[in-house]
Amino acid sequence: MNPDDYRDYILGFIFFKYLSEKQELYANQLLEGEAVTDFTKVEDPETLEAIREESLIKLGYYLKPEELFAAVAQKGSSKVEGESTYILDDLQEILRHIEQSTMDSESQEDFEALFEDLDLTSTKLGRTVGARNEIIVKIINALDEIDFRLEDIESDVLGDAYEFLIGKFAAGAGKTAGEFYTPQQVSTILAKIVTTGKTKIKSVYDPTCGSGSLLLRVAKEADVSEFYGQELNRTTYNLARMNMILHDVHYRQFDIRQENTLEEPQHLEYRFEAIVANPPFSAHWKGNKNPLNSTDERFSQFGKLAPNTKADYAFVTHMYYQLADNGTMACVLPHGVLYRGAAEHVIRKYLIEELNALDAVIAYQPIYFTVHLFLPVFWYLKNAVRQTIRLCLSMPVVKTITRR
């Protein structure tokens, strides 16, 4: 198996364990003072139904006692003629039931098809059914021994571990890493920029959110009420939703959508106080091949459309369009946006001279990125009042220039 395949299974099962332990912890809280206070021992149908209803409201999903991660691990650890008990069918059904438990509820969109990438019939896991079962049992049993410490509300051990694993998988993925992960050093700078002078943020948005790590990093710098994101890749979109839930972001507090941001934007009716992004560098888009783009309010005021083979400024103007009047935007872009001519020169000039929108440019050393390129971070302020642009090159050297 390649690292991407391991990523989907390991992160998926960590998420399943989290859901199970969260369910058991909440159910036990509901059972305090009852005759039976251990969720795993409840048999009364009415009690289980009451727990299910409360769980859907509080957690957004429901797991039966026999569907909990620990129960699956216990079954898999038993041996039949020297081999682990077969659990794949039961496990697949449990994952499906988690998704189905949310149907017609407020949380349905956040859980729909969430486990679709965990294909337990894939030959990548093993050539035979027995081989596939053995490797899944090993993963389940190994995770079962880890204490996620969910009882400690001050601890974010699991969230930090999840982020660490995503980062490790990104490092192993090489040049494709940027599709789902922004290096922590960079995401921290972006988060600090958009939260400067603020302890609370009403809403934060990432139009190319990947695994959602950049959105969550903003929440480490300020109290964020609502998270919004859009992601093109289906697998990464699922990972972003898992990441939100696993970091204890309530299902009512996040709205992650899967679609092409430039062609099918999902949040155009909103304006955001903070916007952060690490969009794909110099991506292709339809540009002037789509006649609707010339009248699209996200792009039309700038006089030119971003080149079809370099969508960098299309993402920039899309984000600027969705920025609230009191908002701040910070994004990572390839260094070419600083000097490329033609249409990009026109857009850049309008942003600086007409909108007074560009506040600072920070150029980073490539060591922060899995792909070694010279990359700046752009800092945009809507309705900026300063008449200078701050340039920070390789961090130690800062220079201020006048707008021109």
Coordinates of C-alpha atoms in Angstrom, one line a residue:
M1 CA 0.0 0.0 0.0
N2 CA 1.2 3.5 -0.7
P3 CA 1.0 6.3 2.0
D4 CA -2.2 7.7 0.6
D5 CA -4.0 4.3 1.1
Y6 CA -2.6 4.0 4.7
R7 CA -3.8 7.5 5.4
D8 CA -7.4 6.8 4.5
Y9 CA -7.6 3.7 6.6
I10 CA -5.7 4.8 9.7
L11 CA -7.3 8.3 9.9
G12 CA -10.7 6.8 9.2
F13 CA -10.4 4.3 12.0
I14 CA -9.0 6.9 14.4
F15 CA -12.2 8.9 13.6
F16 CA -14.4 5.8 14.2
K17 CA -12.8 5.3 17.6
Y18 CA -13.3 8.9 18.4
L19 CA -17.0 8.8 17.5
S20 CA -17.4 5.6 19.6
E21 CA -15.8 7.0 22.7
K22 CA -17.6 10.3 22.3
Q23 CA -20.9 8.3 22.1
E24 CA -20.1 6.2 25.1
L25 CA -19.0 9.2 27.2
Y26 CA -22.2 11.2 26.4
A27 CA -24.5 8.2 26.9
N28 CA -23.0 7.5 30.3
Q29 CA -23.6 11.2 31.2
L30 CA -27.3 10.7 30.3
L31 CA -27.5 7.6 32.4
E32 CA -26.2 9.2 35.6
G33 CA -28.7 8.4 38.4
E34 CA -30.4 5.6 36.4
A35 CA -30.5 1.9 37.5
V36 CA -28.0 1.1 34.7
T37 CA -25.2 3.7 34.3
D38 CA -23.0 1.9 31.8
F39 CA -24.1 2.4 28.2
T40 CA -22.6 -0.9 27.1
K41 CA -24.9 -2.8 29.5
V42 CA -28.2 -1.0 28.6
E43 CA -30.7 -3.4 27.0
D44 CA -34.0 -1.5 27.6
P45 CA -35.3 -0.4 24.1
E46 CA -36.9 2.8 25.5
T47 CA -33.7 3.9 27.2
L48 CA -31.7 3.2 24.1
E49 CA -34.2 5.2 22.0
A50 CA -34.0 8.1 24.4
I51 CA -30.2 8.0 24.2
R52 CA -30.4 7.9 20.4
E53 CA -32.6 10.9 20.2
E54 CA -30.5 13.0 22.5
S55 CA -27.3 11.9 20.7
L56 CA -28.6 13.0 17.4
I57 CA -29.2 16.5 18.8
K58 CA -25.9 16.7 20.8
L59 CA -23.5 14.7 18.7
G60 CA -25.2 14.6 15.3
Y61 CA -25.0 10.7 15.1
Y62 CA -25.7 7.6 17.1
L63 CA -24.0 4.3 17.7
K64 CA -25.5 1.3 19.4
P65 CA -23.6 -0.3 22.3
E66 CA -22.6 -3.3 20.2
E67 CA -21.4 -1.0 17.4
L68 CA -18.8 0.7 19.6
F69 CA -15.1 0.5 18.6
A70 CA -14.2 -1.4 21.7
A71 CA -16.8 -4.1 20.9
V72 CA -15.4 -4.5 17.4
A73 CA -11.8 -4.7 18.8
Q74 CA -12.9 -7.3 21.3
K75 CA -14.5 -9.5 18.7
G76 CA -11.5 -9.2 16.4
S77 CA -9.0 -10.1 19.1
S78 CA -10.6 -13.5 19.6
K79 CA -9.2 -16.4 17.7
V80 CA -10.8 -19.1 15.6
E81 CA -8.5 -21.9 14.6
G82 CA -5.5 -19.6 15.1
E83 CA -7.0 -16.8 13.0
S84 CA -8.7 -13.6 14.1
T85 CA -12.4 -13.6 14.1
Y86 CA -13.8 -12.2 10.8
I87 CA -15.0 -8.6 11.4
L88 CA -15.0 -6.9 8.0
D89 CA -18.7 -7.3 7.2
D90 CA -19.7 -6.1 10.7
L91 CA -17.3 -3.2 10.5
Q92 CA -18.5 -2.1 7.1
E93 CA -22.1 -2.3 8.3
I94 CA -21.3 -0.2 11.4
L95 CA -19.7 2.5 9.4
R96 CA -22.7 2.6 7.1
H97 CA -25.0 2.8 10.1
I98 CA -23.2 5.8 11.5
E99 CA -24.0 7.6 8.2
Q100 CA -27.5 6.3 8.1
S101 CA -28.2 7.4 11.7
T102 CA -28.1 11.0 10.6
M103 CA -30.6 10.8 7.8
D104 CA -33.3 13.4 7.9
S105 CA -31.5 15.1 10.7
E106 CA -29.7 18.5 10.9
S107 CA -26.3 16.8 10.7
Q108 CA -27.0 14.7 7.6
E109 CA -24.8 16.7 5.2
D110 CA -21.9 16.6 7.6
F111 CA -21.9 12.7 7.8
E112 CA -23.2 11.7 4.4
A113 CA -20.8 9.2 2.7
L114 CA -18.2 10.1 5.2
F115 CA -16.6 6.6 5.3
E116 CA -16.8 6.0 1.5
D117 CA -13.0 5.8 1.2
L118 CA -12.7 3.0 3.7
D119 CA -13.1 0.1 1.2
L120 CA -12.7 -3.1 3.3
T121 CA -12.9 -5.2 0.1
S122 CA -9.9 -3.6 -1.5
T123 CA -7.1 -6.0 -2.6
K124 CA -4.7 -3.2 -1.5
L125 CA -5.3 -4.5 2.0
G126 CA -4.5 -8.0 1.1
R127 CA -5.0 -10.5 -1.7
T128 CA -7.4 -12.8 0.2
V129 CA -10.3 -12.0 2.5
G130 CA -8.4 -13.5 5.4
A131 CA -5.3 -11.3 4.8
R132 CA -7.5 -8.2 4.6
N133 CA -9.2 -9.2 7.9
E134 CA -5.9 -9.7 9.6
I135 CA -4.5 -6.3 8.7
I136 CA -7.7 -4.5 9.8
V137 CA -7.8 -6.4 13.1
K138 CA -4.2 -5.3 13.7
I139 CA -5.0 -1.7 13.1
I140 CA -8.1 -1.8 15.2
N141 CA -6.4 -3.6 18.1
A142 CA -3.4 -1.2 18.1
L143 CA -5.8 1.8 18.2
D144 CA -7.9 0.2 20.9
E145 CA -4.8 0.4 23.3
I146 CA -4.5 4.1 22.9
D147 CA -6.2 6.4 25.5
F148 CA -7.8 9.3 23.7
R149 CA -8.4 11.1 27.0
L150 CA -11.8 12.5 25.9
E151 CA -12.8 12.8 29.5
D152 CA -10.3 15.6 29.9
I153 CA -12.0 18.6 28.2
E154 CA -8.8 20.7 28.5
S155 CA -6.8 18.1 26.5
D156 CA -6.5 18.1 22.7
V157 CA -4.1 15.2 22.5
L158 CA -6.2 13.5 19.9
G159 CA -6.6 16.6 17.8
D160 CA -2.9 17.3 17.9
A161 CA -2.1 13.6 17.1
Y162 CA -4.5 13.7 14.1
E163 CA -2.8 16.9 12.8
F164 CA 0.6 15.3 13.3
L165 CA -0.4 12.2 11.3
I166 CA -1.9 14.4 8.5
G167 CA 1.4 16.3 8.4
K168 CA 3.4 13.0 8.2
F169 CA 1.2 11.6 5.4
A170 CA 1.6 15.0 3.6
A171 CA 5.4 14.7 3.9
G172 CA 5.3 11.2 2.4
A173 CA 3.0 12.4 -0.4
G174 CA 5.6 14.7 -1.9
K175 CA 4.4 17.1 -4.5
T176 CA 0.8 16.3 -4.0
A177 CA 0.9 17.2 -0.3
G178 CA -0.3 20.8 -0.9
E179 CA -3.7 19.3 -2.0
F180 CA -4.7 18.6 1.5
Y181 CA -2.2 20.1 4.0
T182 CA -0.6 23.5 4.7
P183 CA 2.7 23.2 6.7
Q184 CA 2.1 24.2 10.4
Q185 CA 4.6 27.0 10.3
V186 CA 2.8 28.7 7.4
S187 CA -0.7 28.1 8.7
T188 CA 0.3 29.6 12.0
I189 CA 1.4 32.8 10.4
L190 CA -1.7 33.0 8.3
A191 CA -3.9 32.4 11.3
K192 CA -2.1 35.1 13.4
I193 CA -2.5 37.6 10.5
V194 CA -6.2 37.2 10.2
T195 CA -6.8 37.3 14.0
T196 CA -4.5 40.2 14.8
G197 CA -6.1 42.4 17.4
K198 CA -9.1 40.1 17.8
T199 CA -10.1 37.5 20.4
K200 CA -13.3 36.5 18.6
I201 CA -13.9 35.8 14.9
K202 CA -17.5 35.4 13.7
S203 CA -16.6 33.4 10.6
V204 CA -13.6 32.0 8.9
Y205 CA -13.5 30.7 5.3
D206 CA -11.1 28.6 3.2
P207 CA -12.1 28.2 -0.5
T208 CA -9.6 25.4 -1.0
C209 CA -9.7 23.9 2.5
G210 CA -8.0 20.6 2.0
S211 CA -8.1 18.6 5.2
G212 CA -9.4 21.7 7.1
S213 CA -6.2 22.1 9.1
L214 CA -5.8 25.8 8.1
L215 CA -9.3 26.6 9.3
L216 CA -8.7 24.9 12.6
R217 CA -5.4 26.7 13.1
V218 CA -7.3 30.0 13.1
A219 CA -9.4 28.6 16.0
K220 CA -6.1 28.3 18.0
E221 CA -5.6 32.0 17.8
A222 CA -9.1 33.2 18.4
D223 CA -12.6 32.0 19.4
V224 CA -14.3 31.2 16.0
S225 CA -18.0 30.9 15.8
E226 CA -18.4 29.4 12.3
F227 CA -16.2 27.6 9.9
Y228 CA -16.8 27.5 6.1
G229 CA -14.8 25.6 3.5
Q230 CA -14.9 24.2 0.0
E231 CA -12.8 21.4 -1.4
L232 CA -12.6 19.9 -4.9
N233 CA -11.1 16.5 -4.1
R234 CA -13.7 14.1 -2.7
T235 CA -11.4 12.1 -0.4
T236 CA -9.9 15.3 1.0
Y237 CA -13.4 16.7 1.5
N238 CA -14.3 13.7 3.6
L239 CA -11.0 14.2 5.6
A240 CA -11.9 17.8 6.3
R241 CA -15.3 16.9 7.7
M242 CA -13.7 14.2 9.9
N243 CA -11.1 16.7 11.1
M244 CA -13.7 19.3 12.1
I245 CA -15.8 16.7 14.1
L246 CA -12.7 15.2 15.7
H247 CA -11.6 18.7 16.9
D248 CA -14.9 18.9 18.6
V249 CA -16.4 21.5 16.2
H250 CA -20.2 21.0 16.5
Y251 CA -21.9 20.1 13.3
R252 CA -23.9 23.3 13.5
Q253 CA -20.7 25.3 13.5
F254 CA -19.1 24.1 10.2
D255 CA -20.2 24.0 6.6
I256 CA -17.8 22.2 4.4
R257 CA -18.8 21.6 0.7
Q258 CA -17.4 19.6 -2.1
E259 CA -17.2 21.3 -5.5
N260 CA -15.0 23.4 -7.8
T261 CA -14.7 26.8 -6.0
L262 CA -14.2 28.9 -9.1
E263 CA -16.9 27.2 -11.2
E264 CA -19.4 26.2 -8.5
P265 CA -18.9 28.4 -5.5
Q266 CA -21.0 27.2 -2.6
H267 CA -21.0 30.1 -0.1
L268 CA -21.4 33.2 -2.3
E269 CA -24.2 34.6 -0.2
Y270 CA -21.8 34.9 2.8
R271 CA -19.2 37.5 3.7
F272 CA -16.4 36.4 6.1
E273 CA -14.5 38.2 8.8
A274 CA -11.4 36.0 8.1
I275 CA -10.3 34.2 5.0
V276 CA -7.3 31.9 4.8
A277 CA -6.2 29.8 1.9
N278 CA -3.4 27.8 0.2
P279 CA -4.9 27.4 -3.2
P280 CA -3.3 25.1 -5.9
F281 CA -0.5 27.1 -7.5
S282 CA -1.0 28.1 -11.2
A283 CA -4.0 25.8 -11.6
H284 CA -5.9 25.7 -14.8
W285 CA -9.4 27.0 -14.9
K286 CA -12.0 27.9 -17.6
G287 CA -11.3 31.6 -17.5
N288 CA -12.3 33.3 -20.8
K289 CA -13.5 30.0 -22.2
N290 CA -16.5 30.4 -20.0
P291 CA -18.4 33.5 -21.2
L292 CA -20.2 33.8 -17.8
N293 CA -16.9 34.6 -16.1
S294 CA -16.6 38.0 -17.8
T295 CA -19.8 39.1 -16.0
D296 CA -19.2 37.2 -12.7
E297 CA -19.0 39.8 -9.9
R298 CA -16.0 38.0 -8.4
F299 CA -13.9 38.8 -11.5
S300 CA -15.6 41.5 -13.6
Q301 CA -14.5 44.6 -11.7
F302 CA -10.8 43.9 -12.3
G303 CA -10.9 44.5 -16.0
K304 CA -9.3 41.2 -17.0
L305 CA -9.7 37.5 -16.2
A306 CA -6.9 35.5 -14.8
P307 CA -5.1 33.4 -17.5
N308 CA -6.7 30.0 -18.2
T309 CA -3.4 28.3 -17.2
K310 CA -2.8 30.4 -14.0
A311 CA -5.9 30.7 -11.8
D312 CA -4.0 32.4 -8.9
Y313 CA -5.6 35.7 -9.3
A314 CA -9.0 34.1 -9.9
F315 CA -8.7 32.7 -6.4
V316 CA -7.5 36.0 -5.0
T317 CA -10.5 38.0 -6.5
H318 CA -12.9 35.3 -5.4
M319 CA -11.7 35.6 -1.8
Y320 CA -11.7 39.4 -1.9
Y321 CA -15.3 39.3 -3.1
Q322 CA -16.3 37.2 -0.1
L323 CA -14.4 39.3 2.5
A324 CA -16.5 41.3 5.0
D325 CA -15.9 45.0 5.4
N326 CA -14.1 44.4 8.6
G327 CA -12.4 41.3 7.3
T328 CA -8.8 40.2 6.8
M329 CA -7.5 37.8 4.2
A330 CA -4.2 35.9 4.1
C331 CA -3.2 33.3 1.5
V332 CA -0.2 31.5 0.0
L333 CA 0.6 32.2 -3.6
P334 CA 3.4 31.4 -6.1
H335 CA 6.0 34.2 -6.4
G336 CA 5.0 34.8 -10.0
V337 CA 1.9 36.8 -8.9
L338 CA 4.3 39.6 -7.9
Y339 CA 5.7 40.3 -11.4
R340 CA 3.8 38.4 -14.1
G341 CA 2.4 40.8 -16.8
A342 CA -0.6 40.9 -19.1
A343 CA -3.9 40.2 -17.4
E344 CA -2.3 39.5 -14.1
H345 CA -0.6 42.9 -14.2
V346 CA -4.0 44.6 -14.7
I347 CA -5.6 42.7 -11.8
R348 CA -2.6 43.4 -9.5
K349 CA -2.6 47.1 -10.3
Y350 CA -6.4 47.4 -9.7
L351 CA -6.0 45.6 -6.3
I352 CA -3.3 48.0 -5.2
E353 CA -4.1 51.3 -6.8
E354 CA -7.9 51.3 -7.0
L355 CA -8.9 49.1 -4.0
N356 CA -5.9 49.8 -1.8
A357 CA -6.3 46.2 -0.7
L358 CA -2.8 44.8 -0.5
D359 CA -1.3 45.5 2.9
A360 CA 1.7 43.1 3.0
V361 CA 3.7 40.5 1.2
I362 CA 5.8 37.9 3.1
A363 CA 8.3 35.8 1.1
Y364 CA 9.1 32.5 2.8
Q365 CA 12.1 30.2 2.5
P366 CA 11.2 26.9 0.8
I367 CA 12.1 24.8 3.8
Y368 CA 8.6 25.3 5.1
F369 CA 7.1 23.5 2.2
T370 CA 7.1 19.9 1.0
V371 CA 7.7 21.2 -2.5
H372 CA 10.7 23.4 -2.5
L373 CA 9.6 26.7 -4.2
F374 CA 10.1 30.3 -3.3
L375 CA 6.7 31.2 -2.0
P376 CA 5.2 34.4 -0.6
V377 CA 2.3 34.9 1.7
F378 CA 0.0 37.6 0.7
W379 CA -1.8 39.6 3.3
Y380 CA -4.9 41.5 2.1
L381 CA -6.9 44.0 4.1
K382 CA -10.3 45.2 2.7
N383 CA -10.7 49.0 2.7
A384 CA -7.1 49.4 3.9
V385 CA -6.1 53.0 4.8
R386 CA -2.3 52.7 4.8
Q387 CA -0.5 54.1 1.8
T388 CA 2.4 51.6 2.0
I389 CA 2.9 47.9 1.4
R390 CA 5.0 46.0 3.8
L391 CA 7.4 43.5 2.3
C392 CA 9.0 40.8 4.5
L393 CA 11.7 38.7 2.7
S394 CA 12.8 35.5 4.3
M395 CA 11.4 36.9 7.6
P396 CA 14.4 38.7 9.1
V397 CA 14.5 41.5 6.5
V398 CA 11.5 43.9 6.5
K399 CA 11.1 46.8 4.0
T400 CA 8.3 49.2 3.5
I401 CA 7.5 50.7 0.0
T402 CA 5.0 53.2 -1.2
R403 CA 2.0 52.0 -3.3
R404 CA 2.6 52.3 -7.1

